[in-house]
Every structure is written in C-alpha cells, then in structure tokens.
Amino acid sequence: MDMHDLFTHGFIQRALITGFFIAILCSTLGVFLVLRNLSLIGDGLAHVTFGGVAIGLFFQSYPLYVALPIVMLSSLGILKLKEKAGIFGDTAIGIISSLGIATGIIIASIAGGLNIDIFSYLFGNILAINTGEMTVSIILSIGLMALIYILYQELVYISFDEDSARVSGIKVDRINTIICLMTALAVVLAMKAVGILLVTSLLILPAVTALQIARSFRMTLIISNIAGIFSVISGIIVSFFINLPAGATIVLINFIFFIFAFLYKNMVRSSVR
Amino acid sequence: MSIEVLSVKDLSFRYNSTEVLSGVSFSLKSGDYLAIVGPNGSGKTTLIKTVLGFFEPSAGSVSLFGSSPSRFNNWEKIGYLPQKLASLNPNFPATVKEIVALGLLSKKGFPKKISLSDQEAIDYALSLMDIIHIKDEFIGELSGGQQQRALIAKALVSEPELLILDEPTTALDPEGRERFFETLQILNNQKNLTIIIITHDIGTIGRYASRLLYLDKKVIFYGGFDDFCISKEMTDYFGEFSQHIICHRHDYGHA
C-alpha cells in the first residue's frame, strides 16, 4: 500500500481530521498549563476519566458522555482544593487522580467483564474513531480554540503573574475555572486518540518543545501547534505502515521533537558563550 | 484640588488564628507619596493586598477612589508591582515589550486586545525606566535589576493615578535605585501621581516620600516624614545612629 491508498481509507481520514483538531487544542492549552505549573492536571484528569469510563461501561452508557461531566466536576474539585483548602496544586491533583483510579478499579472489579473495553480506553485507538466522535471533536475543538482566542491576553497575563492580573481587573478565579474546564474537555477528547495513559503527553510535550526554541509568546503557541499537529499526523501514518499502536507512536514522535528542540537550544547557548 | 484616593479605617486582618493587622487607619489624597516601612512579618504586604481586595478584612473598611475593593472596577487607575521578583518564571516566553504591554489590559474592554497604537505608551514606559534598548530581549534572560525595571514599566504603562510598589528596588544597583527614585519624584511632582511604596531602604526613601507609615501589625507611626524625624517612635525603633542617617539624608534631599 502506498501513501495515496492510505488516504482513501475512511478510518484514516477520520483519524487524521480528528487528530489535527485535538492536536491544535491540546498543544495550545498545554502552553498555558506548563507555564502555570499545572502540567500534571492532564494526567490527574485522565485518571479520573478512567473512573468515568468504568462507570459508563458499568451502566452500559456511552462512556465518553458519562466521563465528560465527571471529569469536568473533578477539574473544579482540584481547583477548589487548591484555592479554598490551601492544598498545593500537585497535591490536589494527586488526591482527585487517585480517587478516579480507585473508583475505576473497584467498578471494573465488581463488574468483572469490563476489562477488554477498559483496555481500549487506557491505550486509545485513534484509527477506530467514528463519524460522530469526529464531529464532536471538531465542534468542541473549534469552540474551545475560539474561547482561547477571545481570552488570549487574560490567559497570558495570568500565566505570567496572577496578582498583577487581578489588579488589572481580570477575573482570575473565573479564568482559572475556565482553564480547568477546558482541560477536562481536552483530556476526554484526546483520550480516544492516545489513551488515558498517554493523554498528558499531547498537552505537555508540544508545549515544552516550543518553550525550548520560541522567542516570543505567539511564536511559542505557533511552534507548539506545529509540533502537536505534525506528531499526530506522522504518528498515525507511521503506525499504520509499520503496524505500531498509534497513540504510543504519536507520543514517541512528540518526544523526538522535544529532544531535537532541547539539543538545538543547548547548541545555540553554547555557540553564544 | 486634592481628591481622596485611599481611606483605610480600623482595618484588621486575621489569618487562621494569627492576627496579621490590627486597627490600621490612614488615608491618602492625590499627590501623596507614602512610604510603608516595618520589620519582616509586620504586615506590610498583607496591608497592600487587603487594600487591593486580595483578602477580605476581619474588621474595618477600605475605600479605594470612593469604592470598596470588591466593587472597585477602575483598575486602570492603579499600577501595581508585587513583591515576588524571585518567583518570576525564567522560562516565560515573552519579550520585555510583551510583558510591559500586559499593563495596558486594565484599560481595555472585552475582548482585551493590544493594538499597534499602544506602542507609543509602551515605548514611553520603557524610556522612563531606561530599558527601551532591551525591549525585544527575553524577560527571563535579563538581570534581576533589568527585570525589576521591566515590571515597574508594566505598572506605569497605563498611566495610573495610584502607583503601589512592594519593595521595588531590591534588585537595583545603587545608581539604578537613585535614578528610579528620581523618576518617581518627577511623576509625583509633574503628574500628581499618588505613590505607595513598601521598602526597607528607609535611608533613601526619606529623601523622597512625604509621608511615612511605620507598621508592626498595628500602626506605630503615621504622618509626615519631618514629624517622624523628631518623634519618640523614631528613636525608639531606629536609635540615635539611624536617626542621624535617615533624617540627615532627608534634610539633604529637601535642601
């Protein structure tokens, strides 16, 4: 099979289109999360997604629709634990994350027969995305990107310094809530692409790759988007031709980009010295 | 005509069971230049954060341009430099001019966008802080003093009526510190800018500030700098030697 044949397959087309939109969303959101030391919120929420998917499977509902509100509520729970209970962000993420995993394990254990279905969500399969899932992913990604565009300056200011942003009249608490909810949505959407276990990588790796080489905030977002899109598209294609799991291939390509960016940064630094 | 910019009445603040501020009262009119001094942990930063609405007071009230902080919405009138330069993320991917531009957001409606016409205001603030030559540099790659000047430029860029600076000179060298205080003096005199500055550099600030608030959970002294120099609190807290340095410089500065 050659490249031309590859693009004639409906499942490849759906994977590429869905992957493109999810990659843009995650790589943009990831820049703000990384700069705010919230990188692991994606990981925590992915673990909650595991619990949500298990509940969905247990009640024989569509798992994504059950996981979505649970993950969104959990993201608010992390925020409230951090703000109101004075618990550090990573600790709050750890608490909610382990609660999600524990719930998932107990439900899987009680149900007995969920294991195969749950495995498909743990490792993801972007090649199995159906038209309905693709449509939901596109609509939500476009909506969330529009929101990021509208709130861009506020997001940049809060990422730089929350206190100063507050004294500029920015509703910091409201924006923090929006960021958490957007992350919850992105995690649930990305779960199908790379799986619960690897969803954080779509948020973090393109962002840290961009942070190695970008020379302005806008450039950081652009490079992060390019790294995210290219790794997802090439990951799908490579995995198809050499018969590897798509999610893991996407993550490894993302990591290779990061290594190149890291080496480039260090080369530039040493040539300046 | 001087208008009342800030009025703080019997303000108290408790954090859990610890009393951080107790019965603090003072007021400022436009053009006042207030130095807040006091030992570490005396509540200086908490006072400012309560004034700005970060914390809800346990008792007492704050009036900021005639409104309580929770109802205040003319944030373009306030320029603020927080204390925590050390926590500035060295990897934050922005140039000096991008950071200074953030200070203009308080003047913007929704959605907040920085336009090309804002460049003049940004350049003016950069010139005031003498850093226009590094406007395209990465903020994280600058020295502490340059970063501090960039953050002060951000606080000044919206041309505020009240400028609140929390230990703004910690990273500046002596020459930079003098230039900084002279710039503030010019803004205070020419634009009637009201200034609140938290500092431990009481020797230098004595040459510029018109009023002093000595805080140690409660107000130890509040009044004109000249009155402070002859007050009992001055000798009680600073001793004869420091009194000589602070008040000698103060006299020299106003000669």
CSV table of N, CA, C and O in Angstrom, one decimal, chain B residues 83-192:
chain,number,residue,atom,x,y,z
B,83,GLN,N,5.6,41.9,45.1
B,83,GLN,CA,6.9,41.8,45.8
B,83,GLN,C,7.8,40.7,45.1
B,83,GLN,O,9.0,40.8,45.2
B,84,LYS,N,7.2,39.7,44.5
B,84,LYS,CA,7.9,38.4,44.3
B,84,LYS,C,8.7,38.3,43.0
B,84,LYS,O,8.4,37.5,42.2
B,85,LEU,N,9.7,39.2,42.9
B,85,LEU,CA,10.5,39.1,41.7
B,85,LEU,C,11.2,37.7,41.6
B,85,LEU,O,11.4,37.2,40.5
B,86,ALA,N,11.6,37.2,42.7
B,86,ALA,CA,12.3,35.9,42.8
B,86,ALA,C,11.5,34.7,42.1
B,86,ALA,O,12.1,33.8,41.6
B,87,SER,N,10.1,34.9,42.2
B,87,SER,CA,9.3,33.8,41.6
B,87,SER,C,9.0,34.0,40.1
B,87,SER,O,8.2,33.2,39.6
B,88,LEU,N,9.6,35.0,39.5
B,88,LEU,CA,9.4,35.2,38.1
B,88,LEU,C,9.9,34.0,37.3
B,88,LEU,O,11.1,33.6,37.5
B,89,ASN,N,9.1,33.4,36.5
B,89,ASN,CA,9.5,32.2,35.7
B,89,ASN,C,10.6,32.6,34.7
B,89,ASN,O,10.3,33.3,33.7
B,90,PRO,N,11.8,32.1,34.8
B,90,PRO,CA,12.9,32.4,33.9
B,90,PRO,C,12.6,31.9,32.5
B,90,PRO,O,13.2,32.4,31.5
B,91,ASN,N,11.7,31.0,32.4
B,91,ASN,CA,11.4,30.4,31.0
B,91,ASN,C,10.2,31.0,30.4
B,91,ASN,O,9.7,30.5,29.4
B,92,PHE,N,9.6,32.0,31.0
B,92,PHE,CA,8.4,32.6,30.4
B,92,PHE,C,8.7,33.2,29.1
B,92,PHE,O,9.6,34.0,28.9
B,93,PRO,N,8.0,32.7,28.0
B,93,PRO,CA,8.4,33.0,26.7
B,93,PRO,C,7.9,34.4,26.2
B,93,PRO,O,7.1,34.5,25.3
B,94,ALA,N,8.4,35.5,26.8
B,94,ALA,CA,7.9,36.8,26.3
B,94,ALA,C,9.0,37.8,26.3
B,94,ALA,O,9.9,37.7,27.2
B,95,THR,N,8.9,38.7,25.4
B,95,THR,CA,9.9,39.8,25.4
B,95,THR,C,9.5,40.9,26.4
B,95,THR,O,8.4,40.9,26.9
B,96,VAL,N,10.4,41.8,26.6
B,96,VAL,CA,10.2,42.9,27.6
B,96,VAL,C,8.9,43.7,27.2
B,96,VAL,O,8.0,44.0,28.0
B,97,LYS,N,8.8,44.0,25.9
B,97,LYS,CA,7.7,44.8,25.4
B,97,LYS,C,6.4,44.0,25.5
B,97,LYS,O,5.3,44.6,25.8
B,98,GLU,N,6.4,42.7,25.4
B,98,GLU,CA,5.2,41.9,25.5
B,98,GLU,C,4.7,42.0,27.0
B,98,GLU,O,3.5,42.1,27.3
B,99,ILE,N,5.7,41.9,27.9
B,99,ILE,CA,5.4,42.0,29.3
B,99,ILE,C,4.8,43.4,29.7
B,99,ILE,O,3.8,43.5,30.4
B,100,VAL,N,5.5,44.4,29.2
B,100,VAL,CA,5.0,45.8,29.6
B,100,VAL,C,3.6,46.0,29.0
B,100,VAL,O,2.8,46.6,29.6
B,101,ALA,N,3.3,45.5,27.8
B,101,ALA,CA,2.0,45.6,27.2
B,101,ALA,C,0.9,45.1,28.1
B,101,ALA,O,-0.2,45.6,28.0
B,102,LEU,N,1.2,44.0,28.9
B,102,LEU,CA,0.2,43.5,29.7
B,102,LEU,C,-0.4,44.5,30.7
B,102,LEU,O,-1.6,44.4,31.1
B,103,GLY,N,0.4,45.5,31.0
B,103,GLY,CA,0.0,46.5,32.0
B,103,GLY,C,-1.1,47.4,31.4
B,103,GLY,O,-1.8,48.1,32.1
B,104,LEU,N,-1.3,47.3,30.0
B,104,LEU,CA,-2.4,48.1,29.4
B,104,LEU,C,-3.7,47.4,29.4
B,104,LEU,O,-4.8,48.1,29.1
B,105,LEU,N,-3.8,46.2,29.8
B,105,LEU,CA,-5.0,45.4,29.8
B,105,LEU,C,-6.1,46.0,30.6
B,105,LEU,O,-7.3,45.9,30.3
B,106,SER,N,-5.7,46.7,31.7
B,106,SER,CA,-6.7,47.3,32.6
B,106,SER,C,-7.5,48.4,31.9
B,106,SER,O,-8.6,48.7,32.3
B,107,LYS,N,-7.0,48.9,30.8
B,107,LYS,CA,-7.7,50.0,30.1
B,107,LYS,C,-8.6,49.4,29.0
B,107,LYS,O,-9.3,50.2,28.3
B,108,LYS,N,-8.5,48.1,28.8
B,108,LYS,CA,-9.1,47.6,27.6
B,108,LYS,C,-10.5,47.0,28.0
B,108,LYS,O,-10.7,46.5,29.1
B,109,GLY,N,-11.4,47.1,27.0
B,109,GLY,CA,-12.7,46.4,27.2
B,109,GLY,C,-12.6,44.9,26.9
B,109,GLY,O,-11.5,44.4,26.9
B,110,PHE,N,-13.8,44.3,26.6
B,110,PHE,CA,-13.8,42.9,26.3
B,110,PHE,C,-14.1,42.7,24.8
B,110,PHE,O,-15.0,43.4,24.3
B,111,PRO,N,-13.4,41.9,24.0
B,111,PRO,CA,-12.2,41.2,24.5
B,111,PRO,C,-11.0,42.1,24.5
B,111,PRO,O,-10.9,43.0,23.7
B,112,LYS,N,-10.1,41.8,25.4
B,112,LYS,CA,-8.9,42.6,25.6
B,112,LYS,C,-7.8,42.3,24.6
B,112,LYS,O,-7.4,41.2,24.5
B,113,LYS,N,-7.5,43.3,23.8
B,113,LYS,CA,-6.5,43.1,22.7
B,113,LYS,C,-5.6,44.3,22.7
B,113,LYS,O,-6.0,45.5,22.9
B,114,ILE,N,-4.3,44.0,22.6
B,114,ILE,CA,-3.3,45.1,22.5
B,114,ILE,C,-3.2,45.5,21.0
B,114,ILE,O,-3.0,44.6,20.2
B,115,SER,N,-3.3,46.8,20.7
B,115,SER,CA,-3.2,47.2,19.3
B,115,SER,C,-1.8,47.9,19.1
B,115,SER,O,-1.1,48.2,20.0
B,116,LEU,N,-1.6,48.2,17.8
B,116,LEU,CA,-0.4,48.8,17.4
B,116,LEU,C,-0.3,50.2,18.0
B,116,LEU,O,0.8,50.7,18.3
B,117,SER,N,-1.4,50.9,18.2
B,117,SER,CA,-1.4,52.2,18.7
B,117,SER,C,-1.0,52.3,20.1
B,117,SER,O,-0.7,53.4,20.7
B,118,ASP,N,-0.9,51.1,20.8
B,118,ASP,CA,-0.5,51.1,22.2
B,118,ASP,C,1.1,51.2,22.3
B,118,ASP,O,1.6,51.3,23.4
B,119,GLN,N,1.7,51.1,21.1
B,119,GLN,CA,3.2,51.0,21.1
B,119,GLN,C,3.8,52.3,21.7
B,119,GLN,O,4.8,52.2,22.4
B,120,GLU,N,3.2,53.4,21.5
B,120,GLU,CA,3.7,54.7,22.0
B,120,GLU,C,3.8,54.7,23.5
B,120,GLU,O,4.8,55.1,24.1
B,121,ALA,N,2.7,54.2,24.1
B,121,ALA,CA,2.6,54.2,25.6
B,121,ALA,C,3.6,53.2,26.1
B,121,ALA,O,4.3,53.5,27.1
B,122,ILE,N,3.8,52.1,25.4
B,122,ILE,CA,4.8,51.1,25.8
B,122,ILE,C,6.2,51.6,25.8
B,122,ILE,O,7.0,51.5,26.7
B,123,ASP,N,6.5,52.3,24.7
B,123,ASP,CA,7.8,52.9,24.5
B,123,ASP,C,8.1,54.0,25.5
B,123,ASP,O,9.2,54.1,26.1
B,124,TYR,N,7.1,54.7,25.9
B,124,TYR,CA,7.2,55.8,26.9
B,124,TYR,C,7.6,55.2,28.3
B,124,TYR,O,8.5,55.6,28.9
B,125,ALA,N,6.8,54.1,28.6
B,125,ALA,CA,7.1,53.5,29.9
B,125,ALA,C,8.5,52.9,29.9
B,125,ALA,O,9.2,52.9,30.9
B,126,LEU,N,8.9,52.3,28.8
B,126,LEU,CA,10.2,51.7,28.7
B,126,LEU,C,11.3,52.8,28.8
B,126,LEU,O,12.3,52.6,29.5
B,127,SER,N,11.0,53.9,28.2
B,127,SER,CA,12.0,55.0,28.3
B,127,SER,C,12.1,55.5,29.7
B,127,SER,O,13.2,55.8,30.2
B,128,LEU,N,11.0,55.6,30.4
B,128,LEU,CA,11.0,56.1,31.8
B,128,LEU,C,11.9,55.2,32.7
B,128,LEU,O,12.6,55.7,33.5
B,129,MET,N,11.9,53.9,32.4
B,129,MET,CA,12.7,53.0,33.2
B,129,MET,C,14.0,52.7,32.5
B,129,MET,O,14.8,51.9,33.0
B,130,ASP,N,14.3,53.5,31.4
B,130,ASP,CA,15.6,53.4,30.8
B,130,ASP,C,16.0,52.0,30.3
B,130,ASP,O,17.1,51.5,30.4
B,131,ILE,N,15.0,51.3,29.7
B,131,ILE,CA,15.2,50.0,29.2
B,131,ILE,C,14.7,49.8,27.8
B,131,ILE,O,14.4,48.7,27.3
B,132,ILE,N,14.5,50.9,27.1
B,132,ILE,CA,13.9,50.8,25.7
B,132,ILE,C,14.9,50.0,24.8
B,132,ILE,O,14.4,49.3,23.9
B,133,HIS,N,16.2,50.0,25.1
B,133,HIS,CA,17.1,49.4,24.3
B,133,HIS,C,17.1,47.8,24.4
B,133,HIS,O,17.6,47.1,23.6
B,134,ILE,N,16.4,47.3,25.4
B,134,ILE,CA,16.3,45.9,25.6
B,134,ILE,C,14.8,45.4,25.4
B,134,ILE,O,14.4,44.4,25.9
B,135,LYS,N,14.0,46.2,24.7
B,135,LYS,CA,12.6,45.9,24.6
B,135,LYS,C,12.3,44.5,23.9
B,135,LYS,O,11.3,43.9,24.1
B,136,ASP,N,13.2,44.1,23.0
B,136,ASP,CA,13.0,42.9,22.3
B,136,ASP,C,13.7,41.7,22.9
B,136,ASP,O,13.7,40.6,22.4
B,137,GLU,N,14.3,41.9,24.1
B,137,GLU,CA,15.0,40.8,24.8
B,137,GLU,C,14.0,40.0,25.5
B,137,GLU,O,12.9,40.4,25.9
B,138,PHE,N,14.4,38.7,25.8
B,138,PHE,CA,13.6,37.8,26.6
B,138,PHE,C,13.6,38.2,28.0
B,138,PHE,O,14.7,38.4,28.6
B,139,ILE,N,12.5,38.3,28.7
B,139,ILE,CA,12.4,38.7,30.1
B,139,ILE,C,13.2,37.8,31.0
B,139,ILE,O,13.9,38.3,31.9
B,140,GLY,N,13.2,36.5,30.7
B,140,GLY,CA,13.9,35.6,31.6
B,140,GLY,C,15.4,35.6,31.5
B,140,GLY,O,16.1,35.1,32.3
B,141,GLU,N,15.9,36.2,30.4
B,141,GLU,CA,17.4,36.3,30.2
B,141,GLU,C,18.0,37.6,30.7
B,141,GLU,O,19.2,37.8,30.5
B,142,LEU,N,17.2,38.4,31.3
B,142,LEU,CA,17.7,39.7,31.8
B,142,LEU,C,18.2,39.6,33.2
B,142,LEU,O,17.9,38.6,33.9
B,143,SER,N,19.0,40.5,33.7
B,143,SER,CA,19.5,40.6,35.1
B,143,SER,C,18.3,40.9,36.0
B,143,SER,O,17.2,41.4,35.5
B,144,GLY,N,18.4,40.6,37.2
B,144,GLY,CA,17.3,40.9,38.2
B,144,GLY,C,16.9,42.4,38.2
B,144,GLY,O,15.7,42.7,38.2
B,145,GLY,N,17.9,43.3,38.0
B,145,GLY,CA,17.6,44.7,38.0
B,145,GLY,C,16.8,45.1,36.8
B,145,GLY,O,15.9,45.9,36.8
B,146,GLN,N,17.2,44.5,35.6
B,146,GLN,CA,16.5,44.8,34.4
B,146,GLN,C,15.1,44.3,34.4
B,146,GLN,O,14.1,44.9,34.0
B,147,GLN,N,14.9,43.1,35.0
B,147,GLN,CA,13.6,42.5,35.1
B,147,GLN,C,12.7,43.4,36.0
B,147,GLN,O,11.6,43.7,35.7
B,148,GLN,N,13.3,43.9,37.1
B,148,GLN,CA,12.5,44.7,38.0
B,148,GLN,C,12.1,46.0,37.3
B,148,GLN,O,11.0,46.5,37.4
B,149,ARG,N,13.0,46.6,36.5
B,149,ARG,CA,12.6,47.8,35.8
B,149,ARG,C,11.5,47.5,34.7
B,149,ARG,O,10.7,48.4,34.5
B,150,ALA,N,11.6,46.4,34.1
B,150,ALA,CA,10.6,46.0,33.2
B,150,ALA,C,9.2,45.9,33.9
B,150,ALA,O,8.2,46.3,33.3
B,151,LEU,N,9.2,45.3,35.1
B,151,LEU,CA,7.9,45.1,35.8
B,151,LEU,C,7.4,46.5,36.3
B,151,LEU,O,6.2,46.7,36.3
B,152,ILE,N,8.3,47.4,36.6
B,152,ILE,CA,7.9,48.7,37.0
B,152,ILE,C,7.3,49.5,35.8
B,152,ILE,O,6.3,50.1,35.9
B,153,ALA,N,7.9,49.3,34.6
B,153,ALA,CA,7.4,49.9,33.4
B,153,ALA,C,6.0,49.3,33.1
B,153,ALA,O,5.1,50.1,32.7
B,154,LYS,N,5.8,48.1,33.4
B,154,LYS,CA,4.4,47.5,33.2
B,154,LYS,C,3.4,48.2,34.2
B,154,LYS,O,2.3,48.4,33.8
B,155,ALA,N,3.9,48.4,35.4
B,155,ALA,CA,3.0,49.1,36.4
B,155,ALA,C,2.7,50.5,36.0
B,155,ALA,O,1.6,51.1,36.3
B,156,LEU,N,3.6,51.2,35.2
B,156,LEU,CA,3.4,52.6,34.9
B,156,LEU,C,2.7,52.8,33.5
B,156,LEU,O,2.3,53.9,33.2
B,157,VAL,N,2.7,51.7,32.7
B,157,VAL,CA,2.3,51.9,31.3
B,157,VAL,C,0.9,52.4,31.1
B,157,VAL,O,0.6,53.1,30.1
B,158,SER,N,0.0,52.1,32.0
B,158,SER,CA,-1.4,52.6,31.9
B,158,SER,C,-1.6,54.0,32.4
B,158,SER,O,-2.7,54.5,32.5
B,159,GLU,N,-0.5,54.7,32.8
B,159,GLU,CA,-0.5,56.0,33.4
B,159,GLU,C,-1.5,56.0,34.5
B,159,GLU,O,-2.5,56.8,34.5
B,160,PRO,N,-1.2,55.3,35.6
B,160,PRO,CA,-2.1,55.2,36.7
B,160,PRO,C,-2.1,56.4,37.5
B,160,PRO,O,-1.2,57.3,37.5
B,161,GLU,N,-3.2,56.6,38.4
B,161,GLU,CA,-3.3,57.7,39.3
B,161,GLU,C,-2.7,57.3,40.7
B,161,GLU,O,-2.2,58.1,41.4
B,162,LEU,N,-2.7,56.0,40.9
B,162,LEU,CA,-2.1,55.5,42.2
B,162,LEU,C,-1.1,54.3,41.8
B,162,LEU,O,-1.5,53.4,41.2
B,163,LEU,N,0.1,54.5,42.2
B,163,LEU,CA,1.1,53.5,42.0
B,163,LEU,C,1.5,52.8,43.3
B,163,LEU,O,1.9,53.5,44.2
B,164,ILE,N,1.4,51.5,43.3
B,164,ILE,CA,1.7,50.8,44.5
B,164,ILE,C,2.8,49.8,44.2
B,164,ILE,O,2.8,49.0,43.4
B,165,LEU,N,3.9,50.0,45.0
B,165,LEU,CA,5.2,49.3,44.7
B,165,LEU,C,5.6,48.5,45.9
B,165,LEU,O,5.8,49.2,47.0
B,166,ASP,N,5.7,47.2,45.9
B,166,ASP,CA,6.1,46.4,47.0
B,166,ASP,C,7.6,46.0,46.9
B,166,ASP,O,7.9,45.2,46.1
B,167,GLU,N,8.4,46.7,47.6
B,167,GLU,CA,9.9,46.5,47.6
B,167,GLU,C,10.4,46.5,46.1
B,167,GLU,O,10.9,45.5,45.6
B,168,PRO,N,10.3,47.7,45.5
B,168,PRO,CA,10.7,47.8,44.1
B,168,PRO,C,12.2,47.9,43.8
B,168,PRO,O,12.6,47.7,42.6
B,169,THR,N,13.0,48.1,44.8
B,169,THR,CA,14.4,48.4,44.5
B,169,THR,C,15.3,47.3,44.9
B,169,THR,O,16.5,47.5,44.9
B,170,THR,N,14.8,46.1,45.3
B,170,THR,CA,15.6,45.1,45.9
B,170,THR,C,16.7,44.6,44.9
B,170,THR,O,17.8,44.2,45.3
B,171,ALA,N,16.4,44.6,43.6
B,171,ALA,CA,17.4,44.1,42.6
B,171,ALA,C,18.1,45.2,41.9
B,171,ALA,O,18.9,44.9,41.0
B,172,LEU,N,17.9,46.4,42.3
B,172,LEU,CA,18.6,47.5,41.6
B,172,LEU,C,19.9,47.9,42.3
B,172,LEU,O,20.0,47.8,43.5
B,173,ASP,N,20.9,48.3,41.4
B,173,ASP,CA,22.2,48.7,42.0
B,173,ASP,C,22.0,50.1,42.5
B,173,ASP,O,21.0,50.8,42.2
B,174,PRO,N,22.9,50.7,43.3
B,174,PRO,CA,22.7,52.0,43.9
B,174,PRO,C,22.4,53.1,42.9
B,174,PRO,O,21.5,53.9,43.2
B,175,GLU,N,23.1,53.0,41.8
B,175,GLU,CA,22.9,54.1,40.8
B,175,GLU,C,21.5,54.0,40.2
B,175,GLU,O,20.7,54.9,40.0
B,176,GLY,N,21.1,52.7,39.9
B,176,GLY,CA,19.7,52.5,39.3
B,176,GLY,C,18.7,52.8,40.3
B,176,GLY,O,17.6,53.4,40.0
B,177,ARG,N,18.9,52.6,41.6
B,177,ARG,CA,18.0,52.9,42.7
B,177,ARG,C,17.8,54.5,42.7
B,177,ARG,O,16.6,54.9,42.8
B,178,GLU,N,18.9,55.2,42.7
B,178,GLU,CA,18.7,56.7,42.7
B,178,GLU,C,17.9,57.2,41.5
B,178,GLU,O,17.0,58.0,41.7
B,179,ARG,N,18.3,56.6,40.3
B,179,ARG,CA,17.6,57.1,39.1
B,179,ARG,C,16.1,56.7,39.2
B,179,ARG,O,15.2,57.5,38.8
B,180,PHE,N,15.8,55.6,39.8
B,180,PHE,CA,14.4,55.1,39.9
B,180,PHE,C,13.6,56.1,40.9
B,180,PHE,O,12.5,56.5,40.5
B,181,PHE,N,14.2,56.4,42.0
B,181,PHE,CA,13.5,57.3,42.9
B,181,PHE,C,13.4,58.7,42.3
B,181,PHE,O,12.3,59.3,42.6
B,182,GLU,N,14.3,59.1,41.6
B,182,GLU,CA,14.2,60.4,40.9
B,182,GLU,C,13.1,60.4,39.9
B,182,GLU,O,12.3,61.4,39.8
B,183,THR,N,13.0,59.3,39.1
B,183,THR,CA,11.9,59.2,38.2
B,183,THR,C,10.5,59.3,38.9
B,183,THR,O,9.6,60.0,38.4
B,184,LEU,N,10.4,58.5,40.0
B,184,LEU,CA,9.1,58.5,40.7
B,184,LEU,C,8.8,60.0,41.2
B,184,LEU,O,7.7,60.4,41.2
B,185,GLN,N,9.9,60.6,41.7
B,185,GLN,CA,9.7,62.0,42.2
B,185,GLN,C,9.2,62.9,41.1
B,185,GLN,O,8.3,63.7,41.3
B,186,ILE,N,9.7,62.8,39.9
B,186,ILE,CA,9.2,63.6,38.8
B,186,ILE,C,7.7,63.3,38.5
B,186,ILE,O,6.9,64.2,38.3
B,187,LEU,N,7.4,62.0,38.5
B,187,LEU,CA,6.0,61.6,38.2
B,187,LEU,C,5.1,62.1,39.3
B,187,LEU,O,3.9,62.6,39.1
B,188,ASN,N,5.6,62.1,40.5
B,188,ASN,CA,4.8,62.6,41.7
B,188,ASN,C,4.6,64.1,41.6
B,188,ASN,O,3.5,64.6,41.8
B,189,ASN,N,5.6,64.8,41.2
B,189,ASN,CA,5.5,66.3,41.1
B,189,ASN,C,4.8,66.7,39.9
B,189,ASN,O,3.9,67.6,40.0
B,190,GLN,N,5.1,66.2,38.7
B,190,GLN,CA,4.5,66.7,37.5
B,190,GLN,C,3.2,66.1,37.1
B,190,GLN,O,2.4,66.8,36.5
B,191,LYS,N,2.9,64.9,37.5
B,191,LYS,CA,1.6,64.3,37.1
B,191,LYS,C,0.7,64.0,38.3
B,191,LYS,O,-0.3,63.4,38.2
B,192,ASN,N,1.2,64.5,39.5
B,192,ASN,CA,0.4,64.4,40.7
B,192,ASN,C,0.1,62.9,41.0
B,192,ASN,O,-1.0,62.6,41.5
